Tab-separated table of C-alpha atoms and ligand atoms in Angstrom:
chain	number	residue	atom	x	y	z
A	1	MET	CA	-0.164	-0.326	0.101
A	2	LYS	CA	0.636	3.553	-0.488
A	3	LEU	CA	0.223	5.971	2.102
A	4	ALA	CA	0.386	9.796	1.777
A	5	SER	CA	-0.331	12.574	4.308
A	6	TYR	CA	-2.282	15.280	1.852
A	7	SER	CA	-5.243	17.934	1.568
A	8	GLU	CA	-7.442	19.357	-1.241
A	9	THR	CA	-6.328	22.682	-0.475
A	10	GLY	CA	-2.653	22.989	0.686
A	11	GLU	CA	-3.917	24.113	4.195
A	12	GLY	CA	-4.950	22.584	7.533
A	13	SER	CA	-4.158	19.562	9.287
A	14	PRO	CA	-2.814	16.490	6.501
A	15	ARG	CA	-4.461	12.839	5.632
A	16	VAL	CA	-3.652	10.040	5.632
A	17	GLY	CA	-5.009	8.413	1.910
A	18	ILE	CA	-3.983	5.704	-0.516
A	19	VAL	CA	-2.725	6.291	-3.139
A	20	LEU	CA	-3.989	4.126	-5.950
A	21	GLY	CA	-2.471	4.374	-9.599
A	22	ASP	CA	-2.610	8.434	-10.021
A	23	THR	CA	-5.200	9.633	-7.864
A	24	ILE	CA	-5.695	9.071	-4.142
A	25	VAL	CA	-8.347	8.103	-1.620
A	26	ASP	CA	-8.949	9.134	2.087
A	27	ALA	CA	-7.988	6.798	4.425
A	28	GLY	CA	-10.874	6.990	6.435
A	29	PHE	CA	-9.213	7.559	9.429
A	30	ASP	CA	-8.897	10.351	11.089
A	31	GLY	CA	-6.054	10.607	13.202
A	32	THR	CA	-2.054	11.807	11.161
A	33	MET	CA	0.240	9.143	9.955
A	34	MET	CA	2.398	9.046	12.977
A	35	GLU	CA	-0.510	7.699	14.768
A	36	LEU	CA	-1.381	5.216	11.549
A	37	ILE	CA	1.324	3.564	11.711
A	38	ALA	CA	1.203	2.950	15.645
A	39	THR	CA	-1.674	1.572	15.509
A	40	TRP	CA	-1.195	-0.585	12.090
A	41	PRO	CA	-1.323	-3.937	12.728
A	42	SER	CA	-5.344	-3.475	14.800
A	43	ARG	CA	-5.666	-0.761	10.743
A	44	ARG	CA	-4.861	-2.313	8.739
A	45	SER	CA	-7.467	-4.474	7.321
A	46	ALA	CA	-9.816	-1.866	7.187
A	47	LEU	CA	-7.322	0.707	4.967
A	48	GLU	CA	-7.386	-2.104	2.448
A	49	ASP	CA	-10.782	-2.715	2.714
A	50	VAL	CA	-10.706	0.906	2.068
A	51	ALA	CA	-8.064	0.419	-0.817
A	52	ALA	CA	-10.501	-2.645	-2.488
A	53	LYS	CA	-12.858	0.096	-2.423
A	54	ALA	CA	-12.363	2.690	-4.042
A	55	SER	CA	-14.004	3.200	-7.034
A	56	SER	CA	-12.379	7.108	-8.126
A	57	GLY	CA	-10.023	9.054	-6.309
A	58	SER	CA	-8.882	12.977	-6.322
A	59	PRO	CA	-6.354	12.865	-9.204
A	60	LEU	CA	-2.722	13.132	-7.652
A	61	SER	CA	-2.104	16.102	-9.755
A	62	SER	CA	-5.085	18.592	-7.845
A	63	ILE	CA	-3.636	17.816	-4.241
A	64	THR	CA	-0.785	18.650	-2.350
A	65	LEU	CA	0.875	16.226	-0.775
A	66	HIS	CA	3.151	16.635	2.821
A	67	ALA	CA	5.921	15.220	3.990
A	68	PRO	CA	4.061	11.844	5.171
A	69	VAL	CA	6.245	11.840	8.856
A	70	ALA	CA	5.891	15.572	9.194
A	71	ARG	CA	7.699	15.474	13.227
A	72	PRO	CA	9.493	12.392	13.300
A	73	GLY	CA	10.503	11.161	17.002
A	74	LYS	CA	14.263	10.531	15.380
A	75	ILE	CA	15.800	10.948	12.507
A	76	TRP	CA	18.954	8.908	12.406
A	77	ALA	CA	21.223	9.626	8.912
A	78	ILE	CA	24.227	7.409	7.858
A	79	GLY	CA	27.289	8.921	6.550
A	80	LEU	CA	30.023	7.148	3.896
A	81	ASN	CA	27.508	3.936	3.189
A	82	TYR	CA	27.890	3.148	-1.484
A	83	ALA	CA	31.912	3.026	-1.752
A	84	ASP	CA	31.840	5.059	-4.346
A	85	HIS	CA	30.277	8.194	-1.968
A	86	ILE	CA	33.088	7.090	0.587
A	87	ALA	CA	35.844	7.105	-2.431
A	88	GLU	CA	34.733	10.529	-3.896
A	89	SER	CA	34.650	11.880	0.009
A	90	LYS	CA	38.557	11.081	0.033
A	91	MET	CA	38.128	9.244	3.006
A	92	GLU	CA	38.193	5.749	4.758
A	93	PRO	CA	35.915	3.494	4.602
A	94	PRO	CA	34.916	2.855	8.107
A	95	ALA	CA	34.858	0.338	10.443
A	96	ARG	CA	32.206	1.080	12.309
A	97	GLN	CA	28.625	2.298	11.417
A	98	VAL	CA	28.841	6.491	11.515
A	99	TRP	CA	26.098	8.708	12.782
A	100	PHE	CA	24.515	12.016	12.789
A	101	THR	CA	20.473	13.019	13.207
A	102	LYS	CA	18.508	15.873	11.096
A	103	ALA	CA	16.784	18.035	13.457
A	104	GLN	CA	12.852	17.157	13.732
A	105	THR	CA	12.019	20.832	11.904
A	106	SER	CA	14.923	19.442	8.961
A	107	ILE	CA	11.012	17.944	7.556
A	108	ASN	CA	9.355	18.767	3.554
A	109	GLY	CA	7.225	17.480	1.946
A	110	PRO	CA	8.008	15.893	-1.108
A	111	TYR	CA	7.567	18.477	-4.001
A	112	ASP	CA	8.454	21.947	-1.113
A	113	PRO	CA	10.809	24.450	-1.537
A	114	ILE	CA	14.630	23.992	-0.793
A	115	LEU	CA	15.701	27.042	1.470
A	116	ILE	CA	19.824	28.259	0.841
A	117	ALA	CA	19.243	29.631	4.213
A	118	ARG	CA	21.900	33.245	3.822
A	119	ASN	CA	24.777	32.300	6.390
A	120	ALA	CA	25.323	29.578	4.519
A	121	PRO	CA	25.355	29.303	0.728
A	122	TYR	CA	27.381	25.674	0.774
A	123	VAL	CA	24.298	23.727	-0.373
A	124	ASP	CA	24.070	20.540	-1.636
A	125	TYR	CA	21.841	17.116	-2.464
A	126	GLU	CA	22.172	13.790	-1.240
A	127	VAL	CA	19.704	10.763	-2.408
A	128	GLU	CA	18.774	8.342	0.268
A	129	LEU	CA	16.585	5.401	0.571
A	130	VAL	CA	14.703	6.347	3.655
A	131	ALA	CA	13.153	3.718	6.065
A	132	VAL	CA	10.319	3.948	8.615
A	133	ILE	CA	10.348	1.428	11.001
A	134	GLY	CA	7.318	0.525	12.242
A	135	LYS	CA	7.248	-1.423	15.894
A	136	GLY	CA	9.676	-0.010	18.008
A	137	GLY	CA	12.026	-1.519	19.696
A	138	LYS	CA	15.330	-1.882	21.268
A	139	TYR	CA	17.942	-5.192	20.839
A	140	ILE	CA	17.317	-5.532	17.279
A	141	PRO	CA	19.059	-7.857	15.208
A	142	ALA	CA	20.168	-7.752	12.122
A	143	ASP	CA	17.532	-11.091	10.914
A	144	LYS	CA	14.411	-9.705	12.645
A	145	ALA	CA	15.142	-6.778	11.873
A	146	HIS	CA	13.076	-6.358	8.526
A	147	GLU	CA	9.832	-7.318	11.594
A	148	HIS	CA	10.092	-3.129	12.712
A	149	VAL	CA	10.199	-1.149	9.252
A	150	PHE	CA	6.796	0.363	8.272
A	151	GLY	CA	7.645	1.021	5.502
A	152	TYR	CA	9.905	3.428	2.316
A	153	CYS	CA	10.220	6.212	0.925
A	154	VAL	CA	12.529	8.927	-1.218
A	155	GLY	CA	15.059	11.292	0.623
A	156	ASN	CA	17.237	14.456	0.045
A	157	ASP	CA	19.248	13.780	2.424
A	158	VAL	CA	20.187	18.098	2.111
A	159	THR	CA	24.151	18.874	3.308
A	160	GLU	CA	25.240	22.153	4.532
A	161	ARG	CA	29.364	21.514	3.294
A	162	MET	CA	30.941	25.058	5.445
A	163	TRP	CA	28.754	23.797	9.252
A	164	GLN	CA	29.001	20.379	8.613
A	165	HIS	CA	33.239	19.776	7.944
A	166	ALA	CA	32.798	23.215	10.606
A	167	GLY	CA	33.407	20.972	13.667
A	168	PRO	CA	33.953	16.984	14.840
A	169	GLN	CA	30.456	15.362	13.624
A	170	TRP	CA	28.130	16.864	10.749
A	171	SER	CA	24.964	17.168	12.832
A	172	LEU	CA	23.950	20.954	12.666
A	173	GLY	CA	24.680	21.343	8.516
A	174	LYS	CA	22.616	18.330	8.222
A	175	SER	CA	19.807	20.105	10.109
A	176	PHE	CA	19.318	23.620	7.945
A	177	ASP	CA	15.082	24.331	8.598
A	178	THR	CA	14.050	22.471	5.139
A	179	HIS	CA	16.786	20.001	4.116
A	180	ALA	CA	14.859	16.823	4.923
A	181	PRO	CA	12.774	16.286	1.971
A	182	ILE	CA	11.475	13.044	1.766
A	183	GLY	CA	7.722	11.022	-0.165
A	184	PRO	CA	6.318	11.294	-1.970
A	185	TRP	CA	4.522	8.987	-0.186
A	186	ILE	CA	5.357	5.815	2.136
A	187	THR	CA	5.521	2.542	0.419
A	188	THR	CA	4.234	-0.488	2.364
A	189	ALA	CA	7.090	-2.700	3.199
A	190	ASP	CA	5.700	-5.677	2.247
A	191	GLU	CA	5.169	-3.803	-1.619
A	192	ILE	CA	9.095	-3.978	-1.831
A	193	ALA	CA	10.891	-7.091	-2.566
A	194	ASP	CA	14.209	-6.797	-1.256
A	195	PRO	CA	15.147	-2.866	0.074
A	196	HIS	CA	18.295	-3.546	-1.134
A	197	ASP	CA	17.936	-3.964	-4.976
A	198	LEU	CA	16.630	-0.559	-5.721
A	199	ASP	CA	18.158	1.395	-8.435
A	200	ILE	CA	18.322	5.176	-7.468
A	201	SER	CA	19.065	8.413	-8.750
A	202	CYS	CA	19.379	12.108	-8.368
A	203	SER	CA	19.419	14.707	-11.146
A	204	VAL	CA	19.931	18.899	-11.128
A	205	ASN	CA	17.859	20.739	-14.236
A	206	GLY	CA	17.750	17.379	-15.321
A	207	GLU	CA	21.618	16.028	-15.306
A	208	LEU	CA	21.525	13.626	-13.922
A	209	ARG	CA	24.367	13.625	-10.918
A	210	GLN	CA	24.321	10.389	-8.453
A	211	GLY	CA	22.799	7.494	-10.234
A	212	SER	CA	23.863	3.617	-7.855
A	213	ASN	CA	21.358	0.304	-7.016
A	214	THR	CA	20.499	-0.264	-2.953
A	215	ARG	CA	22.921	-3.093	-2.919
A	216	HIS	CA	25.984	-1.447	-2.898
A	217	LEU	CA	25.244	-0.535	0.927
A	218	VAL	CA	28.545	-0.471	2.825
A	219	PHE	CA	26.437	-1.399	5.812
A	220	ASP	CA	23.119	-2.597	4.828
A	221	LEU	CA	19.488	-2.063	6.047
A	222	TRP	CA	19.562	-4.399	9.117
A	223	GLN	CA	22.633	-4.030	10.504
A	224	GLN	CA	21.847	0.206	10.377
A	225	ILE	CA	18.495	-0.876	12.238
A	226	GLU	CA	20.814	-3.694	14.741
A	227	HIS	CA	23.789	-0.741	15.710
A	228	LEU	CA	20.675	1.901	16.298
A	229	SER	CA	18.914	-0.001	18.548
A	230	GLY	CA	21.782	-1.395	20.394
A	231	ALA	CA	22.195	2.551	21.450
A	232	MET	CA	18.535	3.606	21.511
A	233	THR	CA	14.591	2.466	20.991
A	234	LEU	CA	13.136	2.949	18.324
A	235	GLU	CA	9.688	3.723	18.339
A	236	PRO	CA	6.801	3.805	15.565
A	237	GLY	CA	7.673	6.806	13.182
A	238	ASP	CA	11.479	7.578	13.588
A	239	LEU	CA	13.417	8.224	10.052
A	240	ILE	CA	16.373	6.364	9.259
A	241	PHE	CA	18.569	7.391	6.164
A	242	THR	CA	20.723	5.005	4.641
A	243	GLY	CA	23.293	6.461	2.930
A	244	THR	CA	24.483	8.694	-0.200
A	245	PRO	CA	26.289	6.690	-3.355
A	246	GLY	CA	28.902	8.637	-5.030
A	247	GLY	CA	28.182	12.228	-7.365
A	248	VAL	CA	28.004	14.802	-4.659
A	249	GLY	CA	28.564	18.338	-5.667
A	250	ALA	CA	30.804	19.019	-3.417
A	251	ALA	CA	33.157	15.431	-5.093
A	252	MET	CA	32.777	17.148	-8.476
A	253	ASP	CA	35.908	18.924	-10.202
A	254	PRO	CA	34.523	21.641	-9.513
A	255	ARG	CA	32.620	21.623	-7.064
A	256	GLN	CA	28.539	22.941	-7.053
A	257	PHE	CA	27.062	23.626	-4.679
A	258	LEU	CA	22.805	24.829	-6.291
A	259	LYS	CA	22.088	27.450	-6.761
A	260	PRO	CA	18.845	29.278	-6.379
A	261	GLY	CA	16.571	28.206	-9.554
A	262	ASP	CA	17.933	24.377	-9.373
A	263	ILE	CA	15.684	21.652	-9.678
A	264	VAL	CA	16.278	18.975	-7.905
A	265	ARG	CA	15.129	15.362	-8.254
A	266	CYS	CA	15.509	12.632	-6.197
A	267	GLU	CA	14.111	9.294	-7.488
A	268	ILE	CA	14.321	4.948	-6.110
A	269	GLY	CA	12.221	2.075	-8.239
A	270	GLY	CA	9.187	1.346	-6.782
A	271	LEU	CA	9.263	4.413	-4.449
A	272	GLY	CA	8.450	7.339	-6.644
A	273	HIS	CA	10.469	10.459	-7.495
A	274	ILE	CA	10.328	13.839	-5.663
A	275	GLU	CA	11.598	17.367	-6.704
A	276	GLY	CA	12.467	20.474	-5.162
A	277	THR	CA	13.470	24.166	-5.918
A	278	MET	CA	15.682	25.502	-4.478
A	279	VAL	CA	15.336	28.480	-3.139
A	280	ALA	CA	17.375	31.388	-1.519
A	281	GLU	CA	15.807	33.084	1.929
A	282	ASP	CA	14.787	35.928	2.557
B	301	ZN	ZN1	23.770	12.298	3.908
């Protein structure tokens, strides 16, 4: 099932909808996506009924899609997790997983503008597979980790490179407002046969910059969940950004950062695409 947060007019509280082809139907659930994820086992069959009985929905082109999860409890992202990105970053392959957080307030809608802040001009893209935690837990072993994934979406781990490298950890440079666009919806885990075999790409103004497949992850998602849950309890709606492949702007020669008006499109096979226009902050 493809579950979106949407509104008819772009205003008011988003509702949960079920995406059917290029249309969307109201899921008949009076709560947020976070609440739906937390209670999914008891609600799933009702939503499947809605989807099965839906005759016609609203065209996706007529509604506004919001970030599927507006305020996740945690956003964790792994660094240096594709071999080609490690090489272009002139780093050694890490022996242990390298993690940083993105602020809740960096969440952005799938087609919303992405800000270039006045004090942070070196903005870069990083397309990533994002996993949405369903059933929470601590000390989750890798061989059980798939049971804890609710679904997947496309993410852009937008990064301000100057702030990222101003200190020994990266979280500030990863946490600017609007710098975590996600969507366009959550595809539930049962629809994805293998999250480690998905084509993943990012283009800027139509020019392909990143193109890879999630089979090239250094630490796979199951290892990531085992590692994170060894430190803390994972909860429904938590997001995990699973790393970006090579091709970021900071590694180009000469370096290329995003400019106002640039259009950044991130796409993952089976999950759809998100696309944002860069806008200079007032
Ligand atoms: Zn990243």
